[in-house]
Short mmCIF file of C-alpha atoms and ligand atoms in Angstrom, two decimals:
data_model
loop_
_atom_site.label_atom_id
_atom_site.label_comp_id
_atom_site.label_asym_id
_atom_site.label_seq_id
_atom_site.Cartn_x
_atom_site.Cartn_y
_atom_site.Cartn_z
CA MET A 180 -23.15 -46.49 26.87
CA ALA A 181 -19.77 -45.03 27.70
CA LYS A 182 -19.73 -41.31 28.16
CA ILE A 183 -18.25 -39.36 25.27
CA PRO A 184 -17.46 -35.91 26.64
CA LEU A 185 -18.12 -33.07 24.26
CA SER A 186 -14.56 -31.88 24.48
CA ALA A 187 -13.33 -35.34 23.55
CA ARG A 188 -15.73 -35.38 20.65
CA LEU A 189 -14.52 -32.00 19.50
CA ALA A 190 -10.90 -32.83 20.10
CA VAL A 191 -10.91 -36.12 18.21
CA PRO A 192 -8.26 -35.46 15.60
CA LEU A 193 -9.29 -37.89 12.90
CA ALA A 194 -12.45 -37.38 10.90
CA ALA A 195 -12.87 -41.14 10.69
CA THR A 196 -12.86 -41.44 14.44
CA ALA A 197 -15.29 -38.56 14.75
CA ALA A 198 -17.57 -40.25 12.29
CA ALA A 199 -17.37 -43.45 14.28
CA VAL A 200 -18.30 -41.57 17.44
CA THR A 201 -21.28 -40.02 15.71
CA ALA A 202 -22.30 -43.40 14.40
CA VAL A 203 -22.25 -44.83 17.91
CA LEU A 204 -24.48 -42.02 19.12
CA ILE A 205 -26.94 -42.48 16.29
CA ALA A 206 -27.00 -46.23 16.65
CA THR A 207 -27.62 -45.96 20.37
CA THR A 208 -30.24 -43.26 20.38
CA GLY A 209 -31.83 -43.67 17.01
CA VAL A 210 -32.05 -39.87 16.82
CA ALA A 211 -28.97 -37.99 15.70
CA ASP A 212 -29.61 -34.85 17.73
CA ALA A 213 -31.17 -36.20 20.92
CA GLY A 214 -28.53 -36.47 23.62
CA THR A 215 -28.75 -39.44 25.92
CA THR A 216 -27.14 -37.69 28.85
CA LEU A 217 -27.64 -34.29 30.42
CA GLY A 218 -24.19 -33.06 29.43
CA ALA A 219 -24.34 -34.31 25.85
CA SER A 220 -27.80 -32.90 25.32
CA ALA A 221 -26.90 -29.51 26.81
CA ALA A 222 -23.75 -29.41 24.67
CA GLU A 223 -25.86 -29.89 21.57
CA LYS A 224 -27.68 -26.71 22.59
CA GLY A 225 -24.41 -24.83 23.17
CA ARG A 226 -24.70 -25.13 26.95
CA TYR A 227 -23.15 -27.08 29.77
CA PHE A 228 -24.95 -29.16 32.37
CA GLY A 229 -23.04 -29.29 35.62
CA THR A 230 -23.21 -30.40 39.20
CA ALA A 231 -21.71 -29.43 42.52
CA VAL A 232 -19.17 -32.04 43.56
CA ALA A 233 -18.02 -32.98 47.04
CA VAL A 234 -14.45 -34.05 46.42
CA ASN A 235 -14.46 -36.66 49.20
CA LYS A 236 -17.12 -38.53 47.23
CA LEU A 237 -14.86 -39.05 44.22
CA SER A 238 -14.02 -42.44 45.75
CA ASP A 239 -17.72 -43.47 45.65
CA SER A 240 -18.09 -45.48 42.45
CA VAL A 241 -21.84 -44.90 42.07
CA TYR A 242 -21.33 -41.16 42.50
CA VAL A 243 -18.41 -40.97 40.08
CA GLY A 244 -20.21 -43.18 37.59
CA ILE A 245 -23.11 -40.74 37.38
CA LEU A 246 -20.82 -37.72 37.43
CA ASN A 247 -18.73 -38.95 34.51
CA ARG A 248 -21.68 -40.16 32.51
CA GLU A 249 -24.04 -37.21 32.87
CA PHE A 250 -22.21 -33.97 33.54
CA ASN A 251 -19.82 -31.77 31.57
CA SER A 252 -19.24 -29.08 34.19
CA VAL A 253 -18.42 -29.19 37.88
CA THR A 254 -18.47 -26.77 40.80
CA ALA A 255 -16.62 -27.48 44.03
CA GLU A 256 -19.36 -27.61 46.65
CA ASN A 257 -17.01 -26.40 49.39
CA GLU A 258 -13.39 -27.01 48.38
CA MET A 259 -12.58 -23.68 46.73
CA LYS A 260 -14.15 -21.51 49.43
CA TRP A 261 -12.07 -19.17 51.54
CA ASP A 262 -11.94 -21.40 54.63
CA ALA A 263 -10.77 -24.35 52.54
CA THR A 264 -8.18 -22.55 50.45
CA GLU A 265 -6.62 -20.16 52.96
CA PRO A 266 -6.92 -21.79 56.39
CA ASN A 267 -4.15 -19.55 57.73
CA GLN A 268 -3.57 -16.07 56.44
CA ASN A 269 -1.48 -16.06 53.27
CA SER A 270 -0.97 -19.83 53.51
CA PHE A 271 -2.92 -21.57 50.79
CA ASN A 272 -4.18 -25.13 50.46
CA TYR A 273 -5.37 -26.18 47.04
CA THR A 274 -5.27 -29.95 47.55
CA ASN A 275 -8.97 -30.70 47.23
CA GLY A 276 -9.71 -28.00 44.70
CA ASP A 277 -6.87 -29.34 42.55
CA ARG A 278 -8.30 -32.86 42.78
CA LEU A 279 -11.55 -31.62 41.34
CA VAL A 280 -9.84 -29.67 38.57
CA SER A 281 -7.78 -32.75 37.64
CA HIS A 282 -10.90 -34.88 37.54
CA ALA A 283 -12.65 -32.32 35.37
CA GLN A 284 -9.74 -32.00 32.97
CA ALA A 285 -9.39 -35.76 32.64
CA ASN A 286 -13.07 -36.03 31.75
CA GLY A 287 -13.54 -33.01 29.52
CA MET A 288 -15.59 -31.03 32.03
CA LYS A 289 -15.65 -27.28 32.56
CA VAL A 290 -15.01 -25.95 36.07
CA ARG A 291 -17.05 -23.23 37.76
CA GLY A 292 -15.01 -21.64 40.54
CA HIS A 293 -16.97 -21.06 43.75
CA ALA A 294 -16.55 -18.69 45.56
CA LEU A 295 -13.79 -16.09 45.99
CA ALA A 296 -15.41 -13.57 48.34
CA TRP A 297 -18.35 -14.44 50.58
CA HIS A 298 -19.45 -13.52 54.08
CA GLN A 299 -19.84 -17.21 54.97
CA GLN A 300 -17.27 -19.99 55.23
CA GLN A 301 -14.47 -17.59 55.96
CA PRO A 302 -11.45 -18.93 57.85
CA GLY A 303 -11.40 -18.08 61.56
CA TRP A 304 -8.54 -15.61 61.21
CA THR A 305 -10.67 -13.13 59.28
CA SER A 306 -12.78 -12.48 62.38
CA SER A 307 -9.97 -10.48 63.96
CA LEU A 308 -9.61 -8.25 60.90
CA SER A 309 -11.56 -5.24 59.72
CA GLY A 310 -11.12 -2.15 57.56
CA THR A 311 -8.05 -1.98 55.37
CA ALA A 312 -6.51 -5.11 56.83
CA LEU A 313 -9.58 -7.17 55.94
CA ARG A 314 -9.94 -5.49 52.54
CA ASN A 315 -6.35 -6.27 51.68
CA ALA A 316 -6.66 -9.82 53.00
CA MET A 317 -9.73 -10.36 50.82
CA LEU A 318 -7.97 -8.96 47.75
CA ASN A 319 -4.90 -11.05 48.48
CA HIS A 320 -7.15 -14.10 48.69
CA VAL A 321 -8.88 -13.31 45.40
CA THR A 322 -5.56 -12.68 43.67
CA ASN A 323 -3.89 -15.84 44.95
CA VAL A 324 -6.74 -18.26 44.34
CA ALA A 325 -7.63 -16.87 40.92
CA THR A 326 -3.95 -16.91 39.96
CA HIS A 327 -3.52 -20.51 41.11
CA TYR A 328 -6.44 -21.62 38.94
CA ARG A 329 -5.67 -19.23 36.08
CA GLY A 330 -6.66 -20.73 32.73
CA LYS A 331 -8.55 -23.64 34.31
CA ILE A 332 -11.80 -21.97 35.32
CA ASP A 333 -14.65 -21.30 32.93
CA SER A 334 -16.49 -18.96 35.31
CA TRP A 335 -15.72 -17.70 38.81
CA ASP A 336 -18.28 -16.73 41.40
CA VAL A 337 -16.17 -13.75 42.40
CA VAL A 338 -18.65 -12.42 44.93
CA ASN A 339 -21.41 -14.51 46.48
CA GLU A 340 -24.59 -13.40 48.26
CA ALA A 341 -23.72 -9.77 48.93
CA PHE A 342 -27.27 -8.40 48.94
CA ALA A 343 -29.81 -8.43 51.75
CA ASP A 344 -33.03 -10.42 51.60
CA GLY A 345 -36.35 -8.63 51.80
CA ASN A 346 -37.43 -5.35 50.33
CA SER A 347 -34.59 -3.04 51.29
CA GLY A 348 -32.60 -3.46 48.10
CA ALA A 349 -29.56 -2.89 50.30
CA ARG A 350 -26.27 -4.64 50.56
CA ARG A 351 -26.10 -7.37 53.18
CA ASP A 352 -24.27 -6.22 56.28
CA SER A 353 -21.07 -8.23 56.61
CA ASN A 354 -17.46 -7.79 57.60
CA LEU A 355 -16.62 -7.40 53.91
CA GLN A 356 -19.34 -4.81 53.33
CA ARG A 357 -18.01 -2.83 56.28
CA THR A 358 -14.67 -2.42 54.47
CA GLY A 359 -16.46 -0.05 52.07
CA ASN A 360 -19.16 -0.26 49.44
CA ASP A 361 -16.60 -0.70 46.68
CA TRP A 362 -15.44 -4.07 48.00
CA ILE A 363 -17.35 -5.91 45.28
CA GLU A 364 -15.81 -4.02 42.40
CA ALA A 365 -12.38 -4.26 43.98
CA ALA A 366 -12.81 -8.05 44.13
CA PHE A 367 -13.86 -8.21 40.47
CA ARG A 368 -10.89 -6.10 39.40
CA ALA A 369 -8.47 -8.26 41.32
CA ALA A 370 -10.02 -11.40 39.81
CA ARG A 371 -9.76 -10.02 36.27
CA ALA A 372 -6.12 -9.11 36.80
CA ALA A 373 -5.37 -12.60 38.13
CA ASP A 374 -7.23 -14.61 35.49
CA PRO A 375 -8.23 -12.57 32.45
CA GLY A 376 -9.62 -15.65 30.69
CA ALA A 377 -12.27 -16.61 33.25
CA LYS A 378 -15.77 -15.22 33.13
CA LEU A 379 -16.41 -13.29 36.31
CA CYS A 380 -19.84 -13.76 37.90
CA TYR A 381 -21.85 -12.26 40.70
CA ASN A 382 -23.86 -15.10 42.32
CA ASP A 383 -26.88 -14.94 44.62
CA TYR A 384 -30.15 -16.59 45.76
CA ASN A 385 -33.68 -15.17 45.92
CA THR A 386 -32.81 -13.19 42.82
CA ASP A 387 -34.43 -15.67 40.43
CA GLY A 388 -37.49 -13.51 39.77
CA GLN A 389 -37.92 -9.76 39.70
CA ASN A 390 -37.96 -8.46 43.25
CA ALA A 391 -36.23 -5.83 45.36
CA LYS A 392 -33.14 -7.98 45.78
CA SER A 393 -32.75 -8.84 42.10
CA ASN A 394 -33.47 -5.21 41.21
CA ALA A 395 -30.57 -4.17 43.42
CA VAL A 396 -28.25 -6.70 41.76
CA TYR A 397 -29.50 -5.50 38.37
CA ALA A 398 -28.65 -1.90 39.27
CA MET A 399 -25.18 -2.95 40.38
CA VAL A 400 -24.52 -4.83 37.13
CA GLN A 401 -25.81 -1.88 35.12
CA ASP A 402 -23.51 0.45 37.04
CA PHE A 403 -20.52 -1.90 36.63
CA LYS A 404 -21.07 -2.13 32.89
CA ALA A 405 -21.38 1.66 32.63
CA ARG A 406 -18.16 2.26 34.56
CA GLY A 407 -16.12 -0.54 33.02
CA VAL A 408 -15.92 -2.65 36.16
CA PRO A 409 -15.15 -6.14 34.84
CA ILE A 410 -18.21 -8.38 35.19
CA ASP A 411 -19.21 -11.05 32.67
CA CYS A 412 -22.01 -13.05 34.21
CA VAL A 413 -24.66 -13.30 36.88
CA GLY A 414 -25.36 -16.58 38.64
CA PHE A 415 -28.88 -17.41 39.78
CA GLN A 416 -28.63 -20.07 42.46
CA SER A 417 -32.22 -21.29 42.04
CA HIS A 418 -32.80 -23.14 45.30
CA PHE A 419 -36.55 -23.76 45.12
CA ASN A 420 -39.18 -25.30 47.37
CA ALA A 421 -42.80 -24.68 48.32
CA GLN A 422 -41.94 -21.48 50.18
CA SER A 423 -39.71 -20.29 47.35
CA PRO A 424 -41.15 -21.71 44.13
CA VAL A 425 -39.85 -21.24 40.60
CA PRO A 426 -40.99 -17.66 39.91
CA GLY A 427 -43.42 -17.06 37.07
CA ASP A 428 -41.09 -14.42 35.65
CA TYR A 429 -37.96 -16.58 35.90
CA ARG A 430 -37.29 -16.47 32.17
CA ALA A 431 -38.02 -12.74 31.93
CA ASN A 432 -35.66 -12.08 34.81
CA LEU A 433 -32.82 -14.03 33.16
CA ALA A 434 -33.53 -12.16 29.94
CA ARG A 435 -33.41 -8.70 31.49
CA PHE A 436 -30.02 -9.40 33.01
CA ALA A 437 -28.74 -10.80 29.70
CA ALA A 438 -29.91 -7.60 28.03
CA LEU A 439 -27.43 -5.70 30.21
CA GLY A 440 -24.64 -7.43 28.30
CA VAL A 441 -23.74 -10.20 30.73
CA ASP A 442 -24.12 -13.95 30.51
CA VAL A 443 -26.49 -15.64 32.90
CA GLN A 444 -26.00 -19.04 34.51
CA ILE A 445 -28.17 -21.22 36.73
CA THR A 446 -25.64 -22.10 39.35
CA GLU A 447 -27.04 -24.16 42.26
CA LEU A 448 -30.32 -25.61 41.07
CA ASP A 449 -32.32 -27.84 43.36
CA ILE A 450 -36.09 -28.08 43.71
CA GLU A 451 -37.64 -29.81 46.70
CA GLY A 452 -40.49 -32.19 45.92
CA SER A 453 -41.12 -35.41 44.07
CA GLY A 454 -42.89 -36.97 41.12
CA THR A 455 -44.57 -35.02 38.36
CA ALA A 456 -44.67 -31.68 40.15
CA GLN A 457 -40.94 -31.71 40.71
CA ALA A 458 -40.34 -32.95 37.16
CA ASN A 459 -42.40 -30.10 35.73
CA ASN A 460 -40.51 -27.54 37.77
CA PHE A 461 -37.14 -28.79 36.50
CA ALA A 462 -38.44 -28.63 32.92
CA THR A 463 -39.58 -25.05 33.48
CA VAL A 464 -36.11 -24.06 34.62
CA VAL A 465 -34.43 -25.79 31.68
CA ASN A 466 -36.83 -24.17 29.23
CA ALA A 467 -36.13 -20.75 30.71
CA CYS A 468 -32.39 -21.16 30.24
CA LEU A 469 -32.77 -22.47 26.71
CA ALA A 470 -34.99 -19.48 25.85
CA VAL A 471 -32.25 -16.99 26.75
CA ALA A 472 -29.34 -17.01 24.30
CA ARG A 473 -26.87 -15.82 26.94
CA CYS A 474 -27.82 -18.53 29.45
CA ASN A 475 -24.62 -20.57 29.31
CA GLY A 476 -25.65 -23.56 31.35
CA ILE A 477 -27.24 -25.12 34.37
CA THR A 478 -25.58 -26.55 37.46
CA VAL A 479 -27.52 -28.71 39.91
CA TRP A 480 -26.38 -28.55 43.52
CA GLY A 481 -25.47 -32.21 43.95
CA ILE A 482 -26.02 -35.55 42.23
CA ARG A 483 -28.20 -37.83 44.39
CA ASP A 484 -30.83 -36.66 46.86
CA SER A 485 -28.62 -38.00 49.63
CA ASP A 486 -25.79 -35.72 48.46
CA SER A 487 -27.88 -32.59 48.90
CA TRP A 488 -27.32 -29.95 51.59
CA ARG A 489 -31.07 -30.38 52.20
CA ALA A 490 -31.41 -34.10 51.54
CA SER A 491 -34.77 -34.43 53.29
CA GLY A 492 -36.34 -32.31 50.54
CA THR A 493 -35.21 -34.82 47.86
CA PRO A 494 -34.41 -31.89 45.55
CA LEU A 495 -32.13 -33.49 42.95
CA LEU A 496 -32.30 -35.58 39.76
CA PHE A 497 -31.13 -38.95 41.12
CA ASP A 498 -32.52 -40.81 44.11
CA SER A 499 -30.30 -41.85 46.97
CA SER A 500 -29.44 -45.11 45.21
CA GLY A 501 -28.40 -43.27 42.08
CA ASN A 502 -31.50 -44.10 40.02
CA LYS A 503 -32.86 -41.51 37.59
CA LYS A 504 -35.97 -39.77 38.91
CA ALA A 505 -38.89 -38.37 36.93
CA ALA A 506 -37.16 -35.00 37.28
CA TYR A 507 -34.16 -36.42 35.43
CA THR A 508 -36.31 -37.52 32.52
CA SER A 509 -38.15 -34.20 32.27
CA THR A 510 -34.84 -32.34 32.41
CA LEU A 511 -33.31 -34.45 29.64
CA ASN A 512 -36.46 -34.20 27.53
CA ALA A 513 -36.53 -30.43 27.91
CA LEU A 514 -32.87 -30.22 26.91
CA ASN A 515 -33.47 -32.41 23.87
CA ALA A 516 -36.53 -30.42 22.81
CA GLY A 517 -34.76 -27.09 23.01
CA SER A 518 -33.17 -25.26 20.15
CA PRO A 519 -29.58 -24.04 20.13
CA PRO A 520 -29.02 -20.34 20.70
CA PRO A 521 -29.19 -18.37 17.43
CA SER A 522 -25.68 -17.18 18.06
CA SER A 523 -23.54 -17.65 21.09
CA PRO A 524 -22.27 -14.24 22.12
CA GLY A 525 -21.54 -15.37 25.62
CA GLN A 526 -19.68 -18.55 24.84
CA SER A 527 -16.25 -17.08 25.28
CA SER A 528 -13.51 -19.51 26.06
CA PRO A 529 -10.77 -19.28 28.66
CA GLY A 530 -7.74 -17.51 27.30
CA THR A 531 -9.66 -14.82 25.49
CA PRO A 532 -10.81 -11.69 27.26
CA PRO A 533 -14.47 -12.48 27.98
CA SER A 534 -15.51 -8.91 27.60
CA SER A 535 -13.46 -5.98 26.51
CA PRO A 536 -13.83 -2.75 28.39
CA PRO A 537 -16.81 -0.77 27.20
CA VAL A 538 -16.09 1.79 24.56
CA THR A 539 -18.37 4.69 25.15
CA SER A 540 -18.93 7.87 23.24
CA SER A 541 -17.63 11.07 24.70
CA PRO A 542 -17.06 14.47 23.14
CA PRO A 543 -13.89 14.19 21.07
CA PRO A 544 -11.01 16.15 22.52
CA THR A 545 -9.55 18.68 20.16
CA GLY A 546 -6.38 17.68 18.36
CA ASN A 547 -4.94 14.25 17.67
CA GLY A 548 -3.38 11.87 20.11
CA CYS A 549 -5.19 10.95 23.31
CA THR A 550 -6.21 12.28 26.67
CA ALA A 551 -6.56 10.41 29.94
CA SER A 552 -8.71 11.07 32.98
CA VAL A 553 -8.79 9.27 36.32
CA SER A 554 -11.34 8.42 38.94
CA ILE A 555 -9.99 7.33 42.30
CA ASN A 556 -11.61 5.13 44.89
CA GLN A 557 -9.57 5.68 48.04
CA TRP A 558 -9.99 3.84 51.31
CA ASN A 559 -7.78 3.80 54.36
CA ASN A 560 -4.34 2.87 52.95
CA GLY A 561 -5.59 1.41 49.68
CA PHE A 562 -7.11 2.57 46.41
CA VAL A 563 -8.42 1.62 43.00
CA VAL A 564 -7.85 3.98 40.09
CA THR A 565 -9.89 3.78 36.90
CA VAL A 566 -8.27 5.52 33.93
CA ARG A 567 -10.20 6.50 30.84
CA VAL A 568 -8.20 6.93 27.64
CA THR A 569 -9.94 8.95 24.94
CA ALA A 570 -8.72 9.27 21.35
CA GLY A 571 -8.60 12.70 19.75
CA ALA A 572 -9.77 13.64 16.28
CA SER A 573 -8.02 10.59 14.79
CA ALA A 574 -8.10 6.94 15.72
CA ILE A 575 -5.12 5.68 17.70
CA ASN A 576 -3.52 2.23 17.51
CA GLY A 577 -1.84 2.19 20.89
CA TRP A 578 -1.55 4.29 24.02
CA ASN A 579 0.68 4.85 26.98
CA VAL A 580 -0.40 6.63 30.15
CA ALA A 581 2.15 8.09 32.56
CA LEU A 582 1.44 9.34 36.04
CA THR A 583 3.35 9.90 39.23
CA LEU A 584 2.26 8.32 42.47
CA PRO A 585 3.01 10.18 45.70
CA SER A 586 5.59 8.79 48.06
CA GLY A 587 4.31 5.77 49.99
CA ALA A 588 1.84 4.72 47.29
CA ALA A 589 2.48 1.62 45.18
CA VAL A 590 0.69 -0.28 42.43
CA SER A 591 -0.21 -3.84 43.45
CA ASN A 592 -2.04 -5.00 40.34
CA SER A 593 -3.59 -3.67 37.16
CA TRP A 594 -6.11 -4.76 34.54
CA ASN A 595 -6.58 -4.05 30.86
CA ALA A 596 -3.08 -2.52 30.72
CA THR A 597 0.55 -3.53 31.15
CA ALA A 598 2.16 -1.64 34.01
CA SER A 599 5.80 -0.53 34.20
CA GLY A 600 7.01 0.47 37.62
CA THR A 601 5.12 0.23 40.87
CA SER A 602 5.94 3.51 42.62
CA GLY A 603 6.86 7.05 41.71
CA ALA A 604 6.64 7.53 37.93
CA VAL A 605 4.63 4.61 36.56
CA ARG A 606 3.44 3.90 33.03
CA PHE A 607 0.60 1.82 31.63
CA ALA A 608 0.55 0.59 28.05
CA ASN A 609 -2.42 -0.86 26.19
CA VAL A 610 -2.82 -4.63 25.91
CA SER A 611 -3.54 -6.40 22.63
CA TYR A 612 -7.29 -5.98 22.64
CA ASN A 613 -7.69 -2.32 23.62
CA GLY A 614 -4.91 -0.44 21.81
CA ARG A 615 -7.07 0.66 18.93
CA VAL A 616 -9.50 3.38 19.92
CA ALA A 617 -11.60 5.08 17.25
CA ALA A 618 -11.65 8.87 16.96
CA GLY A 619 -13.43 10.42 19.91
CA GLN A 620 -14.00 7.04 21.60
CA SER A 621 -12.71 5.78 24.93
CA THR A 622 -11.43 2.70 26.65
CA GLU A 623 -10.70 2.10 30.31
CA PHE A 624 -8.06 0.35 32.37
CA GLY A 625 -7.39 0.32 36.05
CA PHE A 626 -5.01 -0.45 38.81
CA GLN A 627 -5.10 -1.10 42.48
CA GLY A 628 -2.58 0.09 45.01
CA THR A 629 -1.59 0.52 48.60
CA GLY A 630 -1.09 3.83 50.34
CA THR A 631 -2.73 7.09 49.33
CA ALA A 632 -3.14 7.96 45.66
CA GLY A 633 -3.74 11.66 46.22
CA SER A 634 -4.75 13.58 43.11
CA LEU A 635 -3.20 12.09 40.00
CA THR A 636 -2.49 13.90 36.74
CA PRO A 637 -2.22 11.39 33.90
CA GLY A 638 -0.48 12.15 30.61
CA CYS A 639 -1.41 10.19 27.51
CA THR A 640 0.72 9.49 24.42
CA SER A 641 -0.53 7.55 21.44
CA SER A 642 0.87 5.59 18.54
O1 9MR B 786 -23.80 -27.22 49.88
C1 9MR B 786 -22.95 -26.47 50.73
C2 9MR B 786 -22.88 -27.11 52.10
O2 9MR B 786 -22.19 -28.36 52.02
C3 9MR B 786 -22.17 -26.20 53.08
O3 9MR B 786 -22.25 -26.75 54.38
C4 9MR B 786 -22.79 -24.83 53.04
C5 9MR B 786 -22.09 -23.89 53.99
O4 9MR B 786 -22.60 -22.61 53.96
O5 9MR B 786 -22.73 -24.31 51.74
C6 9MR B 786 -23.49 -25.07 50.85
O6 9MR B 786 -23.49 -24.48 49.57
C7 9MR B 786 -24.05 -23.17 49.50
C8 9MR B 786 -23.29 -22.42 48.44
O7 9MR B 786 -21.91 -22.44 48.71
C9 9MR B 786 -23.78 -20.98 48.32
N1 9MR B 786 -25.23 -20.93 48.14
C10 9MR B 786 -26.01 -21.72 49.04
C11 9MR B 786 -25.53 -23.16 49.08
C12 9MR B 786 -26.43 -24.02 49.95
O8 9MR B 786 -26.38 -23.60 51.28
#
């Protein structure tokens, strides 16, 4: 049967045509709510089912046939990574990434962006940089790539694999980490400023169950949420084999992250093995996602076993000839047996702010109007400022924060506010979704700049 992408089904303008589509589905399956493909079945549960795509395989008809029939989300396996998109500093190449986005748009598929900042697959030129130069190069990369794909990406892996394996709970040592511990939040802020409609994810492996590494990621997400650092989702790569099996607490681990107020996504699933054992493992993973309302979807890391980065482990849903494996059937059955999420708090769509800045209680300042306070993250010749706007004894409907930057300092981007001016006296006005602040409550915005911020004294006026 021809694939009927969910988006096409939703976008069909005429009720009669929609009814005809439904009739075809019913006639073909005999069961109105049992999807016959991974994507259709996941969509019925309010999720996506995606795959990593190698763009050079889009000319392989077997590959594309399965892709278009089964999947409603794609991730570029390598084509949106730093080495591919910025082979020379500040010179960008989006050719292959754009091909994937075009293919996805033509076929009603979501796109997961992978990955903006990662210690691997960096272009050679980064190896001669460190400190501020590397930090600024990374932020420039994030800003450019996220801006290029603005409005086209469902979720971005903003930062990939930044924590160390083992029991340390520490950050992984890397050239990016050595630019300062705040490199991750700086990357997220730059990504939010560049594409406010994309969900912003932290993505990692060996974090699929509760362990020292996932605990460290959990603490980071908790801290980001508390401080208003923009993060919307956590990706669990889920590369499993005998040495690294599906953890018994997989579902509980997804659930504890979701309880922090972020979406969770299974981003690079593959499970080495064969036959019933492999099939059961895939079903376990699907069931775990379906049991967590904020689990948005599942992406497998390739289509056929021969497409896998570890092909000898035959870890995927289709054999090397493109035939469905037992793991395919168990995956589809698990999707069909699942129930839709009770509500879909995490199903935000591009174009809407995926999460507004947290509004936290703080002692109300005396008087009406608003007050503003700043916290400054300064590194050598660069900084990020987080500004907290707090309403007085009455609610406010809009705010404007003025501050004066010292000579040599300049604003390079901002988030959750509209900036006027880049140096000297600069002003920041609320955006549509954070102007109203209830009495005694707060909202946050931020900006990033070059130079030295010094000590800033913000003034707040309200409307
Ligand atoms: O599947 C990708 C493979 O083609 C690349 O050679 C490799 C380079 O590091 O990256 C693979 O994808 C990785 C992903 O980007 C991040 N998580 C681990 C994946 C498997 O190594």
